Amino acid sequence: MSIELPTDQQLAEGLRQWLPQQRWFSAKDRGITQVSIATRVPLLSDEGFAGEHLLVNVEFDSGPAVRYQIPLGFRSHLSEPLLSWALPESTTGAVAAYDGLHDPDLIARYLTALDSHEQIEGLRFQTTPGVTIDVEEVGHVLGAEQSNTSLVFGESLLFKVFRQVETGINPDVELHRALGEVGCEYVADLRGWVETDIDGEPTTLAMAQDFIENAADGWSMALISVRDLFTEADLHAAELGSDFAGDAERLGAAVAHVHADLARSLGTEQRAPGENAIDGMRSRLDVAAQAIRELAEHRAAIAAVYDEAAQSGPDTVQRIHGDLHLGQVLRTPSNWLLIDFEGEPIKPVAERRKPDSPLRDVAGMLRSFDYAGQHLLGQGAPNVTAQRAFRAVEWVDRNASAFCEGYASVTGADPRDQSALLRAYELDKAVYEAGYEARHRPSWLPLPLGAIARLTGSQ
Ligand SMILES: Nc1ncnc2c1ncn2[C@@H]1O[C@H](COP(=O)(O)OP(=O)(O)O)[C@@H](O)[C@H]1O
Ligand SMILES: O=P(O)(O)O[C@H]1O[C@H](CO)[C@@H](O[C@H]2O[C@H](CO)[C@@H](O)[C@H](O)[C@H]2O)[C@H](O)[C@H]1O
């Protein structure tokens, strides 16, 4: 006997209360004025148990509405661990509703749908030609949720469910597909995706790719090296057992290979620097400086760097990663791999899909070396000495240089040769980071602000 599911109205009220507590809910600083259920697609139904796929529109007291993807499970009786993911009991009637991605029985349905390329109402499940899906593999949510929710099946397949759904093809799927077509060795292989039509446009909902078991992410590896450096502050970065420079160099080469493969697959264009790039930087600076008081002090100095960069020659643009940092790279025993090609989460998808300069990605990594070197020295950290601060700068310079040399070993040109443009991209990233930190981790705000002072020569 099937269970009686909550009405749209009950679910909308339950979600209104439940959404702000979810890690992936991006609008925590805005008040929800309305939640409406756009679609409800039945995924499975059994005795005392059902699953549905929901697209939900959320409106706020300020700013644009956001569309979220929320697979829900329904059970007549709920116990831990699913109980922790439940919507408020009072809102869903006799049946309990909960985040279905935490239910192994429900997520198994994704594998069977992928395996047989099913179309379930408007949801289309597709695989890369030649890929097979093992429907017996058991899945679970990977670690802590971030902007999206990633599931791992049998330690071999990663299934990422995009929580915020913007109309159109998600750049993560688009670029993995393009890189797969030219045999790129520096990304995990795309195995499949799920899409639907929104306003008549094919729109990505989820992607499946190879799960890289036992990979170490670049941020954790870099921090091990920096921690060792601070423990042995009389040693130079080059004398550490955990010296990161060899990895930084190989990482630079991997990023250059990905850029070359993206150019080969999707082409390049010439662009005058004043066109779009510097104008875009100027307007992002205007918006950020209005919101962040501490940034406003640096506005004139940053603008002067942008003016200088606008004088440089034409720039070659192409599709790039768009939000590259040490947390977006995984080291396998043989290679560095780049992950998460979604671009900066605050930009609209149409903007993230525009061709851009590869220098933006290089600048992202240089900023990340700076973060890794500086953040352990941050406010409140014990034992901050002038010696450690000096060593941190040395570590950042050493690894940034190694990264650029690795990049140049593939392209034949050192990104630092375009110094004015590169500095502008580093500043643009630091301005973005100031906005990100002010919103998500205010205690980290001094990091991008310190970098802005250094990059503009005011410190
Ligand atoms: N192909 C993969 N193999 C193994 N781990 C992965 C893979 N892709 C991502 N991860 C891990 O999952 C985490 C989240 O992935 P990411 O694509 O950055 O998601 P989000 O869009 O939610 O930020 C990463 O920090 C990484 O550790
Ligand atoms: O990984 P996401 O796509 O969610 O990227 C966002 O969050 C990042 C933080 O997790 C943020 O990166 C900034 O902090 C990192 C250290 O935590 C550092 O390595 C990066 O260089 C720095 O930009 C990223 O900017 C943001 O888009």
Coordinates of C-alpha atoms and ligand atoms in Angstrom, one line a residue:
M1 CA 0.0 0.0 0.0
S2 CA 1.4 3.4 -1.0
I3 CA 1.8 6.2 1.5
E4 CA -0.1 9.4 1.5
L5 CA 2.3 12.2 0.4
P6 CA 2.2 15.8 1.7
T7 CA 0.5 18.4 -0.4
D8 CA 2.5 21.1 -2.3
Q9 CA 1.4 23.6 0.3
Q10 CA 2.6 21.5 3.2
L11 CA 6.0 20.9 1.5
A12 CA 6.4 24.6 0.7
E13 CA 5.9 25.5 4.4
G14 CA 8.2 22.7 5.6
L15 CA 10.9 23.8 3.1
R16 CA 10.6 27.5 4.1
Q17 CA 11.6 26.5 7.7
W18 CA 14.2 23.8 6.7
L19 CA 16.1 25.5 3.8
P20 CA 18.0 28.1 5.8
Q21 CA 19.7 25.3 7.9
Q22 CA 21.1 23.6 4.8
R23 CA 24.8 24.1 4.1
W24 CA 24.2 24.5 0.3
F25 CA 21.4 27.1 0.8
S26 CA 23.3 30.1 -0.6
A27 CA 21.0 32.9 0.6
K28 CA 21.3 32.7 4.3
D29 CA 21.5 36.5 4.7
R30 CA 18.1 37.1 3.0
G31 CA 14.6 36.5 4.4
I32 CA 12.5 34.0 2.5
T33 CA 9.1 35.5 1.4
Q34 CA 7.8 32.6 -0.6
V35 CA 8.6 29.0 -1.5
S36 CA 6.8 27.5 -4.5
I37 CA 7.1 23.9 -5.8
A38 CA 7.7 24.2 -9.6
T39 CA 7.9 20.4 -10.3
R40 CA 7.4 17.1 -8.4
V41 CA 8.6 14.0 -10.3
P42 CA 7.9 10.6 -8.6
L43 CA 11.2 8.6 -8.5
L44 CA 10.0 5.5 -6.7
S45 CA 7.3 4.2 -4.4
D46 CA 7.2 1.2 -2.2
E47 CA 5.4 0.1 0.9
G48 CA 5.8 2.9 3.5
F49 CA 8.4 4.6 1.4
A50 CA 8.5 7.0 -1.6
G51 CA 10.9 9.4 -3.3
E52 CA 10.4 12.5 -5.4
H53 CA 12.5 14.9 -7.3
L54 CA 11.5 18.6 -6.7
L55 CA 12.4 21.9 -8.3
V56 CA 11.6 24.7 -6.0
N57 CA 11.5 28.5 -6.5
V58 CA 12.5 30.6 -3.5
E59 CA 11.7 34.3 -3.4
F60 CA 13.3 36.7 -0.9
D61 CA 12.7 40.1 0.7
S62 CA 15.6 41.4 -1.5
G63 CA 17.4 40.2 -4.6
P64 CA 16.4 37.7 -7.3
A65 CA 14.6 34.4 -6.7
V66 CA 16.6 31.2 -6.7
R67 CA 15.7 27.8 -8.0
Y68 CA 16.8 24.8 -5.9
Q69 CA 16.9 21.1 -6.7
I70 CA 15.7 19.0 -3.7
P71 CA 15.2 15.3 -4.0
L72 CA 12.9 14.3 -1.1
G73 CA 12.3 10.9 0.6
F74 CA 9.0 10.1 2.4
R75 CA 8.6 7.4 5.0
S76 CA 5.8 6.6 7.4
H77 CA 8.4 5.9 10.1
L78 CA 11.7 7.7 10.3
S79 CA 14.8 7.0 12.5
E80 CA 18.4 8.2 12.6
P81 CA 20.4 9.1 10.6
L82 CA 17.6 10.2 8.2
L83 CA 15.8 11.9 11.0
S84 CA 18.6 14.6 11.1
W85 CA 17.7 15.5 7.5
A86 CA 13.9 15.7 8.1
L87 CA 11.7 18.7 7.4
P88 CA 9.8 19.9 10.5
E89 CA 7.5 17.2 11.6
S90 CA 4.5 19.5 12.0
T91 CA 4.5 20.6 8.4
T92 CA 4.3 17.3 6.5
G93 CA 1.2 15.6 8.0
A94 CA 1.2 11.9 8.8
V95 CA 4.3 11.1 6.7
A96 CA 7.9 12.2 7.4
A97 CA 9.8 14.1 4.6
Y98 CA 13.6 14.3 4.4
D99 CA 16.5 15.1 2.2
G100 CA 16.4 12.1 -0.1
L101 CA 20.1 12.3 -1.0
H102 CA 21.0 10.9 2.4
D103 CA 18.9 7.8 1.7
P104 CA 20.9 4.9 0.1
D105 CA 17.6 3.3 -1.1
L106 CA 16.5 6.4 -2.9
I107 CA 19.9 7.3 -4.5
A108 CA 20.2 3.8 -5.8
R109 CA 17.4 4.9 -8.2
Y110 CA 19.8 7.3 -9.9
L111 CA 22.2 4.5 -10.9
T112 CA 19.4 2.4 -12.5
A113 CA 18.1 5.5 -14.3
L114 CA 21.6 6.3 -15.6
D115 CA 22.3 2.7 -16.6
S116 CA 19.2 2.5 -18.7
H117 CA 19.2 6.1 -20.0
E118 CA 15.7 6.6 -18.5
Q119 CA 13.5 9.5 -19.0
I120 CA 11.3 10.0 -15.9
E121 CA 8.7 12.6 -16.8
G122 CA 10.9 15.6 -17.7
L123 CA 14.2 14.2 -16.2
R124 CA 16.6 12.8 -18.8
F125 CA 19.5 10.5 -17.6
Q126 CA 22.4 10.2 -20.0
T127 CA 25.8 8.5 -20.1
T128 CA 29.0 9.3 -22.0
P129 CA 29.2 6.8 -24.9
G130 CA 30.9 3.6 -23.9
V131 CA 30.4 4.1 -20.2
T132 CA 28.8 1.3 -18.1
I133 CA 27.2 1.9 -14.7
D134 CA 27.4 -0.7 -11.9
V135 CA 23.8 -0.5 -10.4
E136 CA 24.9 -2.7 -7.5
E137 CA 27.2 -0.1 -6.0
V138 CA 25.9 1.4 -2.7
G139 CA 26.0 5.2 -2.3
H140 CA 26.5 7.8 0.4
V141 CA 27.0 11.6 0.7
L142 CA 30.6 12.6 0.4
G143 CA 32.1 14.3 3.4
A144 CA 30.8 17.7 4.4
E145 CA 28.4 19.2 1.9
Q146 CA 29.6 22.4 0.1
S147 CA 27.7 24.4 -2.6
N148 CA 26.4 21.2 -4.0
T149 CA 25.8 17.7 -2.7
S150 CA 28.1 15.0 -4.0
L151 CA 27.4 11.2 -3.7
V152 CA 29.9 8.5 -3.9
F153 CA 28.9 5.0 -5.2
G154 CA 31.2 2.1 -4.4
E155 CA 34.2 4.4 -4.1
S156 CA 34.3 4.5 -7.9
L157 CA 31.6 6.9 -9.1
L158 CA 31.0 10.5 -8.0
F159 CA 27.5 11.9 -8.6
K160 CA 27.2 15.6 -8.0
V161 CA 23.7 17.1 -7.6
F162 CA 23.7 20.8 -8.3
R163 CA 21.6 22.4 -5.6
Q164 CA 21.1 25.8 -7.2
V165 CA 19.8 25.3 -10.7
E166 CA 20.3 28.0 -13.3
T167 CA 18.8 27.6 -16.8
G168 CA 21.2 26.1 -19.3
I169 CA 24.1 23.7 -19.5
N170 CA 26.2 23.7 -16.3
P171 CA 29.8 24.6 -17.2
D172 CA 31.1 21.7 -15.1
V173 CA 29.4 19.2 -17.4
E174 CA 30.1 21.2 -20.5
L175 CA 33.8 21.5 -19.9
H176 CA 34.3 18.0 -18.6
R177 CA 32.6 16.8 -21.8
A178 CA 34.8 19.0 -24.0
L179 CA 38.0 17.9 -22.2
G180 CA 37.0 14.2 -22.5
E181 CA 36.5 14.6 -26.2
V182 CA 40.2 15.6 -26.6
G183 CA 41.4 13.0 -24.1
C184 CA 42.6 15.4 -21.4
E185 CA 44.5 13.5 -18.7
Y186 CA 44.2 16.1 -16.0
V187 CA 40.5 15.8 -15.1
A188 CA 38.3 12.9 -13.8
D189 CA 36.4 11.3 -16.7
L190 CA 32.8 12.3 -17.2
R191 CA 30.5 9.3 -16.9
G192 CA 27.1 10.9 -17.3
W193 CA 24.6 13.6 -16.4
V194 CA 21.0 14.4 -15.7
E195 CA 19.1 17.2 -17.5
T196 CA 15.7 18.7 -17.9
D197 CA 14.2 21.5 -20.0
I198 CA 13.5 24.8 -18.2
D199 CA 11.9 27.5 -20.3
G200 CA 12.6 25.3 -23.3
E201 CA 16.4 25.1 -22.6
P202 CA 18.2 21.9 -21.7
T203 CA 19.4 22.5 -18.1
T204 CA 21.8 20.4 -16.1
L205 CA 20.7 18.9 -12.8
A206 CA 23.6 16.5 -11.9
M207 CA 26.8 15.0 -13.3
A208 CA 28.5 11.6 -12.8
Q209 CA 32.3 11.2 -13.0
D210 CA 35.0 8.9 -11.9
F211 CA 35.6 9.1 -8.2
I212 CA 39.4 9.4 -7.5
E213 CA 40.0 7.2 -4.4
N214 CA 42.7 8.3 -2.0
A215 CA 43.4 11.6 -3.7
A216 CA 44.8 14.4 -1.6
D217 CA 43.5 17.9 -2.3
G218 CA 46.0 20.7 -3.0
W219 CA 44.9 22.9 -0.1
S220 CA 45.5 20.1 2.5
M221 CA 48.9 19.3 1.0
A222 CA 50.0 22.9 0.9
L223 CA 49.0 23.4 4.5
I224 CA 51.1 20.4 5.7
S225 CA 54.1 22.1 4.1
V226 CA 53.3 25.5 5.6
R227 CA 52.7 23.9 9.1
D228 CA 56.1 22.1 8.9
L229 CA 57.7 25.4 7.9
F230 CA 56.4 27.2 10.9
T231 CA 57.4 24.4 13.2
E232 CA 61.0 24.5 11.9
A233 CA 61.1 28.3 11.3
D234 CA 64.9 28.3 11.1
L235 CA 64.7 26.2 7.9
H236 CA 64.1 27.6 4.4
A237 CA 61.1 26.3 2.5
A238 CA 63.5 24.4 0.2
E239 CA 65.0 22.5 3.1
L240 CA 61.7 21.0 4.3
G241 CA 60.9 17.3 3.8
S242 CA 57.4 18.6 2.8
D243 CA 58.7 21.2 0.4
F244 CA 55.8 21.8 -2.0
A245 CA 57.7 23.3 -4.9
G246 CA 57.9 20.1 -7.0
D247 CA 54.2 19.6 -6.7
A248 CA 53.6 23.3 -7.5
E249 CA 55.6 23.0 -10.6
R250 CA 53.7 19.8 -11.8
L251 CA 50.5 21.6 -10.9
G252 CA 51.5 24.5 -13.1
A253 CA 52.1 22.1 -16.0
A254 CA 48.7 20.4 -15.4
V255 CA 46.8 23.7 -15.5
A256 CA 48.7 24.6 -18.7
H257 CA 47.7 21.3 -20.3
V258 CA 44.1 21.8 -19.3
H259 CA 44.1 25.3 -20.9
A260 CA 45.7 23.9 -24.1
D261 CA 43.1 21.1 -24.2
L262 CA 40.2 23.5 -23.6
A263 CA 41.6 25.7 -26.4
R264 CA 41.9 22.7 -28.7
S265 CA 38.4 21.6 -28.0
L266 CA 36.5 24.9 -27.8
G267 CA 38.7 27.4 -29.6
T268 CA 40.3 30.8 -28.7
E269 CA 39.6 34.5 -29.6
Q270 CA 41.6 37.7 -29.5
R271 CA 40.3 40.5 -27.2
A272 CA 41.6 44.0 -26.5
P273 CA 42.3 44.2 -22.8
G274 CA 40.0 47.3 -22.3
E275 CA 37.2 45.3 -23.8
N276 CA 35.2 43.4 -21.1
A277 CA 38.1 42.3 -19.0
I278 CA 39.2 45.5 -17.4
D279 CA 35.8 47.0 -17.5
G280 CA 34.4 44.0 -15.7
M281 CA 37.1 44.3 -13.1
R282 CA 36.3 48.0 -12.6
S283 CA 32.6 47.4 -12.1
R284 CA 33.2 44.4 -9.7
L285 CA 35.5 46.8 -7.7
D286 CA 32.8 49.4 -7.5
V287 CA 30.2 47.0 -6.2
A288 CA 32.5 45.4 -3.7
A289 CA 34.0 48.7 -2.4
Q290 CA 30.5 49.9 -1.7
A291 CA 29.7 46.8 0.4
I292 CA 33.0 46.5 2.2
R293 CA 34.3 49.5 4.1
E294 CA 37.9 48.2 4.4
L295 CA 38.1 47.7 0.6
A296 CA 37.0 51.3 -0.2
E297 CA 40.4 52.6 1.2
H298 CA 42.2 50.6 -1.5
R299 CA 39.9 51.6 -4.4
A300 CA 42.1 54.3 -6.1
A301 CA 45.3 52.2 -5.9
I302 CA 43.5 49.2 -7.4
A303 CA 42.0 51.3 -10.2
A304 CA 45.5 52.6 -11.0
V305 CA 46.7 49.0 -11.6
Y306 CA 43.6 48.3 -13.8
D307 CA 44.4 51.5 -15.8
E308 CA 47.9 50.3 -16.4
A309 CA 46.7 46.8 -17.4
A310 CA 44.3 48.3 -19.9
Q311 CA 47.3 49.6 -21.9
S312 CA 48.7 46.1 -22.5
G313 CA 48.3 44.4 -26.0
P314 CA 45.5 42.2 -27.1
D315 CA 44.8 39.2 -25.0
T316 CA 43.9 35.7 -26.1
V317 CA 40.8 34.4 -24.5
Q318 CA 39.2 30.9 -24.3
R319 CA 37.1 28.8 -21.9
I320 CA 38.9 28.4 -18.6
H321 CA 38.3 26.9 -15.1
G322 CA 37.1 30.2 -13.7
D323 CA 37.4 29.6 -9.9
L324 CA 40.8 27.8 -9.6
H325 CA 42.4 27.5 -6.2
L326 CA 44.2 24.8 -4.2
G327 CA 40.9 23.3 -3.0
Q328 CA 40.0 22.6 -6.7
V329 CA 42.9 20.3 -7.5
L330 CA 43.4 16.7 -6.5
R331 CA 46.7 14.8 -6.5
T332 CA 46.7 11.2 -7.5
P333 CA 49.8 9.0 -7.3
S334 CA 50.6 10.0 -11.0
N335 CA 49.0 13.3 -11.7
W336 CA 47.3 16.5 -10.6
L337 CA 43.6 16.7 -11.6
L338 CA 41.4 19.8 -11.8
I339 CA 37.9 19.5 -10.4
D340 CA 34.7 21.7 -10.2
F341 CA 34.6 23.7 -13.5
E342 CA 31.5 25.6 -12.4
G343 CA 33.3 29.0 -12.2
E344 CA 32.7 31.5 -9.4
P345 CA 29.4 30.6 -7.7
I346 CA 28.2 34.3 -7.5
K347 CA 28.4 34.9 -11.3
P348 CA 25.4 34.1 -13.5
V349 CA 26.0 31.0 -15.6
A350 CA 25.9 33.1 -18.9
E351 CA 28.9 35.1 -17.6
R352 CA 30.8 32.1 -16.4
R353 CA 30.5 30.5 -19.8
K354 CA 32.1 33.5 -21.6
P355 CA 35.7 33.0 -22.9
D356 CA 38.2 34.6 -20.5
S357 CA 42.0 34.9 -20.1
P358 CA 43.9 31.8 -18.8
L359 CA 45.7 34.4 -16.7
R360 CA 42.5 34.4 -14.5
D361 CA 43.2 30.8 -13.5
V362 CA 46.9 31.4 -13.0
A363 CA 46.0 34.4 -10.8
G364 CA 43.6 32.2 -8.9
M365 CA 46.4 29.7 -8.0
L366 CA 48.8 32.5 -7.1
R367 CA 46.2 33.9 -4.7
S368 CA 45.8 30.4 -3.3
F369 CA 49.5 30.0 -2.6
D370 CA 49.3 33.4 -0.8
Y371 CA 46.2 32.1 1.2
A372 CA 48.1 28.9 2.2
G373 CA 51.2 30.8 3.3
Q374 CA 49.4 33.5 5.2
H375 CA 46.3 32.1 6.8
L376 CA 48.1 30.3 9.6
L377 CA 49.6 33.6 10.6
G378 CA 46.1 35.1 10.8
Q379 CA 44.6 36.9 13.7
G380 CA 44.6 34.9 16.9
A381 CA 47.1 32.3 15.7
P382 CA 49.6 31.5 18.4
N383 CA 53.4 32.0 18.1
V384 CA 53.3 34.5 15.2
T385 CA 56.8 35.8 14.9
A386 CA 58.6 38.0 12.4
Q387 CA 60.6 34.9 11.5
R388 CA 57.5 32.9 10.6
A389 CA 56.0 35.8 8.7
F390 CA 59.2 36.1 6.7
R391 CA 59.2 32.3 6.0
A392 CA 55.6 32.5 4.9
V393 CA 56.5 35.1 2.2
E394 CA 59.4 32.9 1.2
W395 CA 57.1 29.9 0.9
V396 CA 54.6 31.8 -1.2
D397 CA 57.2 33.2 -3.6
R398 CA 58.9 29.8 -4.0
N399 CA 55.7 28.0 -4.8
A400 CA 54.2 30.7 -7.0
S401 CA 57.5 30.7 -9.0
A402 CA 57.5 26.9 -9.3
F403 CA 53.9 27.0 -10.5
C404 CA 54.7 29.6 -13.2
E405 CA 57.7 27.7 -14.3
G406 CA 55.7 24.5 -14.6
Y407 CA 53.1 26.4 -16.6
A408 CA 55.8 27.9 -18.9
S409 CA 57.3 24.4 -19.5
V410 CA 54.2 23.5 -21.4
T411 CA 53.2 26.8 -23.1
G412 CA 56.7 28.2 -23.7
A413 CA 55.7 31.5 -22.1
D414 CA 55.9 32.4 -18.4
P415 CA 52.6 34.0 -17.2
R416 CA 54.7 36.5 -15.2
D417 CA 55.9 38.1 -18.5
Q418 CA 52.4 39.7 -18.8
S419 CA 53.0 41.3 -15.4
A420 CA 50.5 44.2 -15.6
L421 CA 47.6 42.0 -16.7
L422 CA 48.5 39.2 -14.3
R423 CA 48.6 41.7 -11.4
A424 CA 45.2 43.0 -12.5
Y425 CA 43.7 39.5 -12.4
E426 CA 45.3 38.8 -9.0
L427 CA 43.7 42.0 -7.7
D428 CA 40.3 41.1 -9.3
K429 CA 40.5 37.8 -7.5
A430 CA 41.4 39.4 -4.2
V431 CA 38.5 41.8 -4.6
Y432 CA 36.2 38.8 -5.2
E433 CA 37.7 37.1 -2.2
A434 CA 37.1 40.1 0.0
G435 CA 33.4 39.8 -0.9
Y436 CA 33.4 36.1 -0.3
E437 CA 35.1 36.3 3.1
A438 CA 33.0 39.3 4.2
R439 CA 29.9 37.1 3.5
H440 CA 31.0 33.7 4.6
R441 CA 34.1 33.9 6.9
P442 CA 34.6 37.5 8.2
S443 CA 37.6 36.5 10.3
W444 CA 39.5 35.7 7.0
L445 CA 38.8 39.1 5.5
P446 CA 42.3 40.4 6.4
L447 CA 43.8 37.8 4.0
P448 CA 42.6 39.3 0.7
L449 CA 42.9 42.9 2.1
G450 CA 46.6 42.2 3.0
A451 CA 47.2 40.9 -0.5
I452 CA 45.6 44.0 -2.0
A453 CA 47.9 46.2 0.0
R454 CA 50.9 44.2 -1.2
L455 CA 49.8 44.0 -4.9
T456 CA 49.1 47.8 -5.0
G457 CA 52.5 48.6 -3.3
S458 CA 50.8 50.3 -0.4
Q459 CA 52.4 47.9 2.1
Ligands
LIG1 N1 36.3 13.2 -9.0 C1 36.5 13.3 -7.7 N2 37.1 12.3 -7.0 C2 37.3 12.3 -5.7 N3 36.9 13.4 -4.9 C3 36.3 14.4 -5.6 C4 36.1 14.4 -7.0 N4 35.5 15.6 -7.3 C5 35.4 16.3 -6.2 N5 35.9 15.6 -5.1 C6 35.8 16.0 -3.7 O1 34.6 16.5 -3.4 C7 34.7 17.8 -2.9 C8 33.5 18.7 -3.5 O2 33.7 18.7 -4.9 P1 33.4 20.0 -5.7 O3 33.3 19.6 -7.2 O4 34.4 21.1 -5.4 O5 31.9 20.4 -5.2 P2 31.2 21.8 -4.9 O6 30.7 22.2 -6.2 O7 30.1 21.4 -3.9 O8 32.2 22.8 -4.3 C9 36.0 18.3 -3.3 O9 36.6 19.1 -2.3 C10 36.9 17.1 -3.4 O10 37.6 16.8 -2.3
LIG2 O1 35.3 25.9 -3.8 P1 34.3 26.9 -4.1 O2 33.9 26.9 -5.6 O3 33.1 26.8 -3.2 O4 35.0 28.3 -3.9 C1 34.6 29.3 -3.0 O5 35.1 29.0 -1.7 C2 36.6 29.0 -1.5 C3 36.9 28.6 -0.1 O6 36.5 27.3 0.2 C4 37.2 30.3 -1.9 O7 38.6 30.2 -1.9 C5 39.4 31.0 -1.1 O8 39.8 30.3 0.1 C6 40.6 29.2 -0.2 C7 41.0 28.6 1.2 O9 39.9 28.1 1.9 C8 41.9 29.6 -0.9 O10 42.6 28.5 -1.3 C9 41.5 30.3 -2.2 O11 42.6 30.8 -2.9 C10 40.6 31.5 -1.9 O12 40.1 32.2 -3.1 C11 36.8 30.7 -3.3 O13 37.3 31.9 -3.6 C12 35.2 30.7 -3.4 O14 34.8 30.9 -4.8

